[in-house]
PDB file of C-alpha atoms in Angstrom:
ATOM      1  CA  MET U 251     -54.246 150.869  91.701  1.00  0.00           C
ATOM      2  CA  THR U 252     -55.630 153.922  93.870  1.00  0.00           C
ATOM      3  CA  GLU U 253     -53.667 155.234  96.692  1.00  0.00           C
ATOM      4  CA  LYS U 254     -56.098 154.211  98.979  1.00  0.00           C
ATOM      5  CA  ALA U 255     -55.991 150.661  98.106  1.00  0.00           C
ATOM      6  CA  ASN U 256     -52.026 150.580  98.973  1.00  0.00           C
ATOM      7  CA  LEU U 257     -52.329 151.335 102.688  1.00  0.00           C
ATOM      8  CA  THR U 258     -52.924 148.936 105.497  1.00  0.00           C
ATOM      9  CA  PRO U 259     -55.710 148.264 107.213  1.00  0.00           C
ATOM     10  CA  ALA U 260     -54.285 150.013 110.223  1.00  0.00           C
ATOM     11  CA  GLN U 261     -53.875 153.048 108.107  1.00  0.00           C
ATOM     12  CA  ARG U 262     -57.070 153.184 106.860  1.00  0.00           C
ATOM     13  CA  ALA U 263     -58.692 152.680 109.864  1.00  0.00           C
ATOM     14  CA  ILE U 264     -57.112 154.913 112.103  1.00  0.00           C
ATOM     15  CA  GLY U 265     -53.772 156.359 110.325  1.00  0.00           C
ATOM     16  CA  GLY U 266     -54.293 160.325 110.349  1.00  0.00           C
ATOM     17  CA  PHE U 267     -55.744 160.228 113.657  1.00  0.00           C
ATOM     18  CA  ALA U 268     -53.161 158.025 115.740  1.00  0.00           C
ATOM     19  CA  PRO U 269     -49.470 157.554 113.656  1.00  0.00           C
ATOM     20  CA  LYS U 270     -47.895 155.841 116.121  1.00  0.00           C
ATOM     21  CA  LEU U 271     -50.298 152.979 117.009  1.00  0.00           C
ATOM     22  CA  VAL U 272     -50.600 152.403 113.111  1.00  0.00           C
ATOM     23  CA  SER U 273     -46.619 151.976 113.078  1.00  0.00           C
ATOM     24  CA  LEU U 274     -46.472 150.138 115.956  1.00  0.00           C
ATOM     25  CA  THR U 275     -49.409 147.814 114.309  1.00  0.00           C
ATOM     26  CA  ASP U 276     -47.746 147.482 110.870  1.00  0.00           C
ATOM     27  CA  ASP U 277     -44.071 147.329 111.726  1.00  0.00           C
ATOM     28  CA  VAL U 278     -44.135 145.520 115.096  1.00  0.00           C
ATOM     29  CA  LEU U 279     -47.103 143.358 115.165  1.00  0.00           C
ATOM     30  CA  PHE U 280     -47.522 142.299 111.778  1.00  0.00           C
ATOM     31  CA  GLY U 281     -44.100 143.313 110.470  1.00  0.00           C
ATOM     32  CA  ASP U 282     -41.836 141.513 113.295  1.00  0.00           C
ATOM     33  CA  VAL U 283     -43.744 139.286 115.774  1.00  0.00           C
ATOM     34  CA  TRP U 284     -45.835 138.015 113.061  1.00  0.00           C
ATOM     35  CA  GLU U 285     -42.740 137.215 110.846  1.00  0.00           C
ATOM     36  CA  ARG U 286     -40.648 134.881 113.192  1.00  0.00           C
ATOM     37  CA  ALA U 287     -40.263 132.090 111.598  1.00  0.00           C
ATOM     38  CA  GLU U 288     -41.120 129.358 114.104  1.00  0.00           C
ATOM     39  CA  LEU U 289     -44.543 128.873 113.498  1.00  0.00           C
ATOM     40  CA  PRO U 290     -46.240 129.529 110.182  1.00  0.00           C
ATOM     41  CA  LYS U 291     -48.682 132.251 109.659  1.00  0.00           C
ATOM     42  CA  ARG U 292     -51.773 129.437 109.931  1.00  0.00           C
ATOM     43  CA  ASP U 293     -51.036 128.579 113.189  1.00  0.00           C
ATOM     44  CA  ARG U 294     -50.496 132.251 113.825  1.00  0.00           C
ATOM     45  CA  SER U 295     -53.697 132.764 112.723  1.00  0.00           C
ATOM     46  CA  LEU U 296     -54.993 130.155 115.002  1.00  0.00           C
ATOM     47  CA  ILE U 297     -53.530 131.726 118.291  1.00  0.00           C
ATOM     48  CA  THR U 298     -54.673 134.782 117.415  1.00  0.00           C
ATOM     49  CA  VAL U 299     -58.246 133.881 116.781  1.00  0.00           C
ATOM     50  CA  ALA U 300     -58.319 131.893 120.019  1.00  0.00           C
ATOM     51  CA  ALA U 301     -57.315 134.795 122.193  1.00  0.00           C
ATOM     52  CA  LEU U 302     -59.360 137.370 120.288  1.00  0.00           C
ATOM     53  CA  ILE U 303     -62.604 135.090 121.516  1.00  0.00           C
ATOM     54  CA  ALA U 304     -61.570 133.988 124.690  1.00  0.00           C
ATOM     55  CA  GLY U 305     -60.797 137.903 125.417  1.00  0.00           C
ATOM     56  CA  GLY U 306     -64.239 138.937 123.715  1.00  0.00           C
ATOM     57  CA  ASN U 307     -62.496 141.334 121.299  1.00  0.00           C
ATOM     58  CA  THR U 308     -65.334 140.689 118.938  1.00  0.00           C
ATOM     59  CA  GLU U 309     -64.538 144.061 116.825  1.00  0.00           C
ATOM     60  CA  GLN U 310     -61.381 142.687 116.047  1.00  0.00           C
ATOM     61  CA  LEU U 311     -62.301 139.167 115.319  1.00  0.00           C
ATOM     62  CA  ARG U 312     -63.918 139.891 112.499  1.00  0.00           C
ATOM     63  CA  ASN U 313     -60.900 141.083 110.163  1.00  0.00           C
ATOM     64  CA  HIS U 314     -58.866 138.219 111.557  1.00  0.00           C
ATOM     65  CA  LEU U 315     -61.138 135.830 110.883  1.00  0.00           C
ATOM     66  CA  ARG U 316     -60.912 137.360 107.171  1.00  0.00           C
ATOM     67  CA  LEU U 317     -57.130 136.772 107.690  1.00  0.00           C
ATOM     68  CA  ALA U 318     -57.035 133.620 108.983  1.00  0.00           C
ATOM     69  CA  GLN U 319     -58.932 132.298 105.686  1.00  0.00           C
ATOM     70  CA  GLN U 320     -56.176 134.229 103.700  1.00  0.00           C
ATOM     71  CA  ASN U 321     -53.710 132.046 105.695  1.00  0.00           C
ATOM     72  CA  GLY U 322     -54.910 128.600 105.182  1.00  0.00           C
ATOM     73  CA  LEU U 323     -57.707 128.011 107.883  1.00  0.00           C
ATOM     74  CA  THR U 324     -61.104 126.717 106.337  1.00  0.00           C
ATOM     75  CA  GLU U 325     -64.627 128.307 107.582  1.00  0.00           C
ATOM     76  CA  THR U 326     -65.059 124.721 108.923  1.00  0.00           C
ATOM     77  CA  GLU U 327     -61.596 125.012 111.005  1.00  0.00           C
ATOM     78  CA  LEU U 328     -62.861 128.427 112.550  1.00  0.00           C
ATOM     79  CA  LYS U 329     -66.412 127.727 113.419  1.00  0.00           C
ATOM     80  CA  GLU U 330     -64.484 124.560 115.171  1.00  0.00           C
ATOM     81  CA  VAL U 331     -61.867 127.182 116.835  1.00  0.00           C
ATOM     82  CA  ILE U 332     -65.341 128.929 118.436  1.00  0.00           C
ATOM     83  CA  ILE U 333     -66.628 125.172 119.191  1.00  0.00           C
ATOM     84  CA  HIS U 334     -63.519 124.292 121.211  1.00  0.00           C
ATOM     85  CA  LEU U 335     -63.421 127.127 122.942  1.00  0.00           C
ATOM     86  CA  ALA U 336     -66.938 127.223 124.553  1.00  0.00           C
ATOM     87  CA  PHE U 337     -65.704 125.179 127.711  1.00  0.00           C
ATOM     88  CA  TYR U 338     -62.642 127.136 128.094  1.00  0.00           C
ATOM     89  CA  ALA U 339     -64.060 130.972 127.625  1.00  0.00           C
ATOM     90  CA  GLY U 340     -67.664 130.228 128.254  1.00  0.00           C
ATOM     91  CA  TRP U 341     -70.599 130.255 126.416  1.00  0.00           C
ATOM     92  CA  PRO U 342     -71.316 134.016 126.132  1.00  0.00           C
ATOM     93  CA  ARG U 343     -67.739 134.474 124.255  1.00  0.00           C
ATOM     94  CA  ALA U 344     -68.442 131.707 122.103  1.00  0.00           C
ATOM     95  CA  MET U 345     -72.103 132.646 121.192  1.00  0.00           C
ATOM     96  CA  SER U 346     -70.659 136.237 120.597  1.00  0.00           C
ATOM     97  CA  ALA U 347     -67.767 135.135 118.331  1.00  0.00           C
ATOM     98  CA  MET U 348     -69.825 132.745 116.396  1.00  0.00           C
ATOM     99  CA  ASN U 349     -71.962 135.463 115.741  1.00  0.00           C
ATOM    100  CA  VAL U 350     -69.418 137.473 114.223  1.00  0.00           C
ATOM    101  CA  ALA U 351     -68.373 134.520 112.109  1.00  0.00           C
ATOM    102  CA  LYS U 352     -71.724 134.318 110.891  1.00  0.00           C
ATOM    103  CA  THR U 353     -71.967 137.857 109.870  1.00  0.00           C
ATOM    104  CA  VAL U 354     -68.186 137.516 108.093  1.00  0.00           C
ATOM    105  CA  PHE U 355     -68.395 134.032 106.683  1.00  0.00           C
ATOM    106  CA  ILE U 356     -72.376 134.494 105.288  1.00  0.00           C
ATOM    107  CA  THR U 357     -71.663 137.973 103.616  1.00  0.00           C
ATOM    108  CA  GLU U 358     -68.565 136.708 101.936  1.00  0.00           C
ATOM    109  CA  ASP U 359     -70.293 133.517 100.530  1.00  0.00           C
TER     110      ASP U 359
ATOM    111  CA  MET K 125     -68.731 103.112 123.119  1.00  0.00           C
ATOM    112  CA  ASP K 126     -70.543 106.270 125.294  1.00  0.00           C
ATOM    113  CA  ARG K 127     -69.496 109.667 125.540  1.00  0.00           C
ATOM    114  CA  LEU K 128     -67.662 109.231 129.072  1.00  0.00           C
ATOM    115  CA  GLU K 129     -65.826 106.114 127.861  1.00  0.00           C
ATOM    116  CA  ARG K 130     -64.636 107.983 124.277  1.00  0.00           C
ATOM    117  CA  GLY K 131     -64.138 110.912 126.520  1.00  0.00           C
ATOM    118  CA  ARG K 132     -61.474 108.642 128.428  1.00  0.00           C
ATOM    119  CA  GLU K 133     -59.703 107.500 125.656  1.00  0.00           C
ATOM    120  CA  ARG K 134     -59.563 110.958 124.081  1.00  0.00           C
ATOM    121  CA  TYR K 135     -58.406 112.448 127.510  1.00  0.00           C
ATOM    122  CA  ASN K 136     -56.012 109.752 127.750  1.00  0.00           C
ATOM    123  CA  GLU K 137     -54.569 110.223 124.473  1.00  0.00           C
ATOM    124  CA  VAL K 138     -53.877 113.864 125.078  1.00  0.00           C
ATOM    125  CA  TYR K 139     -52.340 113.481 128.929  1.00  0.00           C
ATOM    126  CA  GLY K 140     -51.280 109.651 129.183  1.00  0.00           C
ATOM    127  CA  ASP K 141     -52.542 106.595 130.183  1.00  0.00           C
ATOM    128  CA  GLY K 142     -54.847 106.544 133.319  1.00  0.00           C
ATOM    129  CA  ALA K 143     -54.462 110.304 133.449  1.00  0.00           C
ATOM    130  CA  ALA K 144     -58.468 110.482 133.064  1.00  0.00           C
ATOM    131  CA  ASP K 145     -58.770 108.262 136.259  1.00  0.00           C
ATOM    132  CA  ARG K 146     -56.681 110.079 138.135  1.00  0.00           C
ATOM    133  CA  LEU K 147     -58.288 113.204 137.562  1.00  0.00           C
ATOM    134  CA  LEU K 148     -61.492 111.529 138.868  1.00  0.00           C
ATOM    135  CA  ALA K 149     -59.685 110.556 141.804  1.00  0.00           C
ATOM    136  CA  SER K 150     -58.437 113.601 142.722  1.00  0.00           C
ATOM    137  CA  LEU K 151     -61.666 115.409 142.897  1.00  0.00           C
ATOM    138  CA  ARG K 152     -64.453 115.247 145.911  1.00  0.00           C
ATOM    139  CA  GLY K 153     -68.023 115.552 146.484  1.00  0.00           C
ATOM    140  CA  VAL K 154     -69.696 117.793 143.656  1.00  0.00           C
ATOM    141  CA  GLY K 155     -66.213 118.104 142.388  1.00  0.00           C
ATOM    142  CA  LYS K 156     -66.139 114.773 140.942  1.00  0.00           C
ATOM    143  CA  GLU K 157     -69.364 115.509 138.998  1.00  0.00           C
ATOM    144  CA  LEU K 158     -67.816 118.575 137.392  1.00  0.00           C
ATOM    145  CA  GLY K 159     -64.734 116.219 136.600  1.00  0.00           C
ATOM    146  CA  ARG K 160     -67.126 114.105 134.792  1.00  0.00           C
ATOM    147  CA  TYR K 161     -68.725 116.770 132.798  1.00  0.00           C
ATOM    148  CA  GLY K 162     -65.190 117.783 131.683  1.00  0.00           C
ATOM    149  CA  ILE K 163     -64.181 114.189 130.412  1.00  0.00           C
ATOM    150  CA  GLU K 164     -67.599 113.395 129.086  1.00  0.00           C
ATOM    151  CA  PHE K 165     -68.621 116.833 127.576  1.00  0.00           C
ATOM    152  CA  ASN K 166     -65.261 118.182 126.718  1.00  0.00           C
ATOM    153  CA  TYR K 167     -63.440 114.975 125.498  1.00  0.00           C
ATOM    154  CA  GLY K 168     -65.746 112.866 124.536  1.00  0.00           C
ATOM    155  CA  ASP K 169     -67.687 115.404 122.447  1.00  0.00           C
ATOM    156  CA  ILE K 170     -65.820 118.481 121.114  1.00  0.00           C
ATOM    157  CA  TYR K 171     -62.215 116.817 121.140  1.00  0.00           C
ATOM    158  CA  SER K 172     -63.737 113.670 119.411  1.00  0.00           C
ATOM    159  CA  ARG K 173     -65.258 116.126 116.708  1.00  0.00           C
ATOM    160  CA  PRO K 174     -63.459 116.749 113.416  1.00  0.00           C
ATOM    161  CA  GLY K 175     -62.094 119.879 112.119  1.00  0.00           C
ATOM    162  CA  LEU K 176     -59.237 120.296 114.099  1.00  0.00           C
ATOM    163  CA  ASP K 177     -56.543 117.723 115.132  1.00  0.00           C
ATOM    164  CA  LEU K 178     -55.425 117.411 118.977  1.00  0.00           C
ATOM    165  CA  ARG K 179     -52.061 119.603 117.959  1.00  0.00           C
ATOM    166  CA  GLU K 180     -54.334 122.427 116.675  1.00  0.00           C
ATOM    167  CA  ARG K 181     -56.651 122.152 119.981  1.00  0.00           C
ATOM    168  CA  GLN K 182     -53.865 122.657 122.457  1.00  0.00           C
ATOM    169  CA  ILE K 183     -52.686 125.738 120.538  1.00  0.00           C
ATOM    170  CA  ALA K 184     -56.225 127.200 120.495  1.00  0.00           C
ATOM    171  CA  THR K 185     -56.331 126.175 124.544  1.00  0.00           C
ATOM    172  CA  ILE K 186     -53.131 127.386 125.559  1.00  0.00           C
ATOM    173  CA  SER K 187     -53.921 130.863 123.337  1.00  0.00           C
ATOM    174  CA  SER K 188     -57.555 131.118 125.387  1.00  0.00           C
ATOM    175  CA  LEU K 189     -55.756 130.299 128.837  1.00  0.00           C
ATOM    176  CA  VAL K 190     -53.008 132.885 128.244  1.00  0.00           C
ATOM    177  CA  THR K 191     -55.502 135.339 127.206  1.00  0.00           C
ATOM    178  CA  LEU K 192     -57.799 134.508 130.302  1.00  0.00           C
ATOM    179  CA  GLY K 193     -54.859 135.061 132.941  1.00  0.00           C
ATOM    180  CA  ASN K 194     -55.078 133.154 136.320  1.00  0.00           C
ATOM    181  CA  CYS K 195     -55.292 129.810 134.940  1.00  0.00           C
ATOM    182  CA  GLU K 196     -51.790 128.584 136.038  1.00  0.00           C
ATOM    183  CA  ARG K 197     -52.324 124.936 137.026  1.00  0.00           C
ATOM    184  CA  GLN K 198     -54.901 124.554 133.647  1.00  0.00           C
ATOM    185  CA  LEU K 199     -52.189 125.924 131.342  1.00  0.00           C
ATOM    186  CA  ALA K 200     -49.602 123.825 132.961  1.00  0.00           C
ATOM    187  CA  GLY K 201     -51.454 120.787 132.271  1.00  0.00           C
ATOM    188  CA  HIS K 202     -51.856 121.842 128.709  1.00  0.00           C
ATOM    189  CA  ILE K 203     -48.261 122.523 127.723  1.00  0.00           C
ATOM    190  CA  LYS K 204     -47.966 118.954 128.963  1.00  0.00           C
ATOM    191  CA  ALA K 205     -50.481 117.938 127.052  1.00  0.00           C
ATOM    192  CA  ALA K 206     -49.383 119.797 123.859  1.00  0.00           C
ATOM    193  CA  LEU K 207     -45.808 118.269 124.277  1.00  0.00           C
ATOM    194  CA  ASN K 208     -47.811 114.697 123.920  1.00  0.00           C
ATOM    195  CA  VAL K 209     -49.280 115.708 120.701  1.00  0.00           C
ATOM    196  CA  GLY K 210     -46.270 116.875 118.815  1.00  0.00           C
ATOM    197  CA  LEU K 211     -45.673 120.324 120.063  1.00  0.00           C
ATOM    198  CA  SER K 212     -41.888 121.238 120.873  1.00  0.00           C
ATOM    199  CA  ALA K 213     -41.413 123.491 123.659  1.00  0.00           C
ATOM    200  CA  ARG K 214     -39.885 126.126 121.880  1.00  0.00           C
ATOM    201  CA  GLN K 215     -43.420 126.224 119.570  1.00  0.00           C
ATOM    202  CA  ILE K 216     -45.308 126.559 122.932  1.00  0.00           C
ATOM    203  CA  LEU K 217     -42.730 129.388 123.992  1.00  0.00           C
ATOM    204  CA  GLU K 218     -44.202 130.874 120.435  1.00  0.00           C
ATOM    205  CA  VAL K 219     -47.503 130.591 120.557  1.00  0.00           C
ATOM    206  CA  ILE K 220     -47.533 132.361 124.432  1.00  0.00           C
ATOM    207  CA  VAL K 221     -45.215 135.267 122.977  1.00  0.00           C
ATOM    208  CA  HIS K 222     -47.465 135.326 120.188  1.00  0.00           C
ATOM    209  CA  CYS K 223     -50.122 136.227 122.283  1.00  0.00           C
ATOM    210  CA  VAL K 224     -48.450 139.632 123.703  1.00  0.00           C
ATOM    211  CA  GLN K 225     -49.856 141.546 120.571  1.00  0.00           C
ATOM    212  CA  TYR K 226     -53.355 140.837 121.732  1.00  0.00           C
ATOM    213  CA  ILE K 227     -53.210 140.761 125.680  1.00  0.00           C
ATOM    214  CA  GLY K 228     -50.504 142.855 126.968  1.00  0.00           C
ATOM    215  CA  PHE K 229     -46.977 141.808 128.634  1.00  0.00           C
ATOM    216  CA  PRO K 230     -48.114 141.003 132.159  1.00  0.00           C
ATOM    217  CA  ARG K 231     -50.220 137.779 131.415  1.00  0.00           C
ATOM    218  CA  THR K 232     -47.756 137.209 128.641  1.00  0.00           C
ATOM    219  CA  LEU K 233     -45.039 137.099 130.699  1.00  0.00           C
ATOM    220  CA  ASN K 234     -46.491 135.072 133.629  1.00  0.00           C
ATOM    221  CA  ALA K 235     -47.404 132.404 131.033  1.00  0.00           C
ATOM    222  CA  VAL K 236     -44.091 132.672 129.912  1.00  0.00           C
ATOM    223  CA  ALA K 237     -43.010 131.669 133.318  1.00  0.00           C
ATOM    224  CA  VAL K 238     -45.275 128.684 134.055  1.00  0.00           C
ATOM    225  CA  ALA K 239     -44.380 127.419 130.601  1.00  0.00           C
ATOM    226  CA  THR K 240     -40.517 128.181 131.718  1.00  0.00           C
ATOM    227  CA  SER K 241     -41.088 126.121 135.174  1.00  0.00           C
ATOM    228  CA  THR K 242     -43.167 123.310 133.202  1.00  0.00           C
ATOM    229  CA  PHE K 243     -40.087 122.552 130.765  1.00  0.00           C
ATOM    230  CA  ASP K 244     -37.626 122.874 133.884  1.00  0.00           C
ATOM    231  CA  GLU K 245     -39.680 120.466 135.831  1.00  0.00           C
ATOM    232  CA  LEU K 246     -39.719 118.349 132.979  1.00  0.00           C
ATOM    233  CA  GLY K 247     -36.265 118.252 132.702  1.00  0.00           C
ATOM    234  CA  ILE K 248     -36.788 120.440 129.144  1.00  0.00           C
ATOM    235  CA  ASP K 249     -33.503 123.110 128.418  1.00  0.00           C
ATOM    236  CA  VAL K 250     -35.154 126.530 126.884  1.00  0.00           C
ATOM    237  CA  ASP K 251     -32.125 128.273 126.823  1.00  0.00           C
ATOM    238  CA  GLU K 252     -30.612 126.705 123.742  1.00  0.00           C
TER     239      GLU K 252
END
């Protein structure tokens, strides 16, 4: 395994440029909040994806859709989250999110 | 069963018996049409689709309302709905706390305040 393969996604993306934000991402977000026992990771991915869709954060949605699949949500379920949120967050955000999902799922299938 | 009737059933399943008619009765004029759209399209169509169960739909809805902000009335309603479909008060608070990473402290703290007063109103102790 190369050294790069051992890096976290945040380290790979901005590690040398903004090490403090990377350590907060890895230690506080994924190391602490995501590890809280009250909800399983599958639910935490559902929450995260919903928040990113409603917030219009399509850039971050790409990787979180992949993580959501690793945490047990299926492509069908993730597409349904986007459809479900259309009437809450509005069609523009749902359509933008579905375009991201299409690139993620079609690339990976 | 038509979409409006299916929506009424699903809405009442989430919010309790008679809730759809209470919503419609609370609205006036053109507002009634919007209420009917909500029951017919959102509950009769989307909430009746397979793919996510009602518990998962409330998790997604609460996360989106917390993210949007300024949706206190809707958040309080969906917190009650979440209790109806199987989430505990503790789990609902965890859903909100998880959002802090993605939306920041201000909106998350406001949502925790809405949840806490909703649980107080229902006599649910959150200090255990």
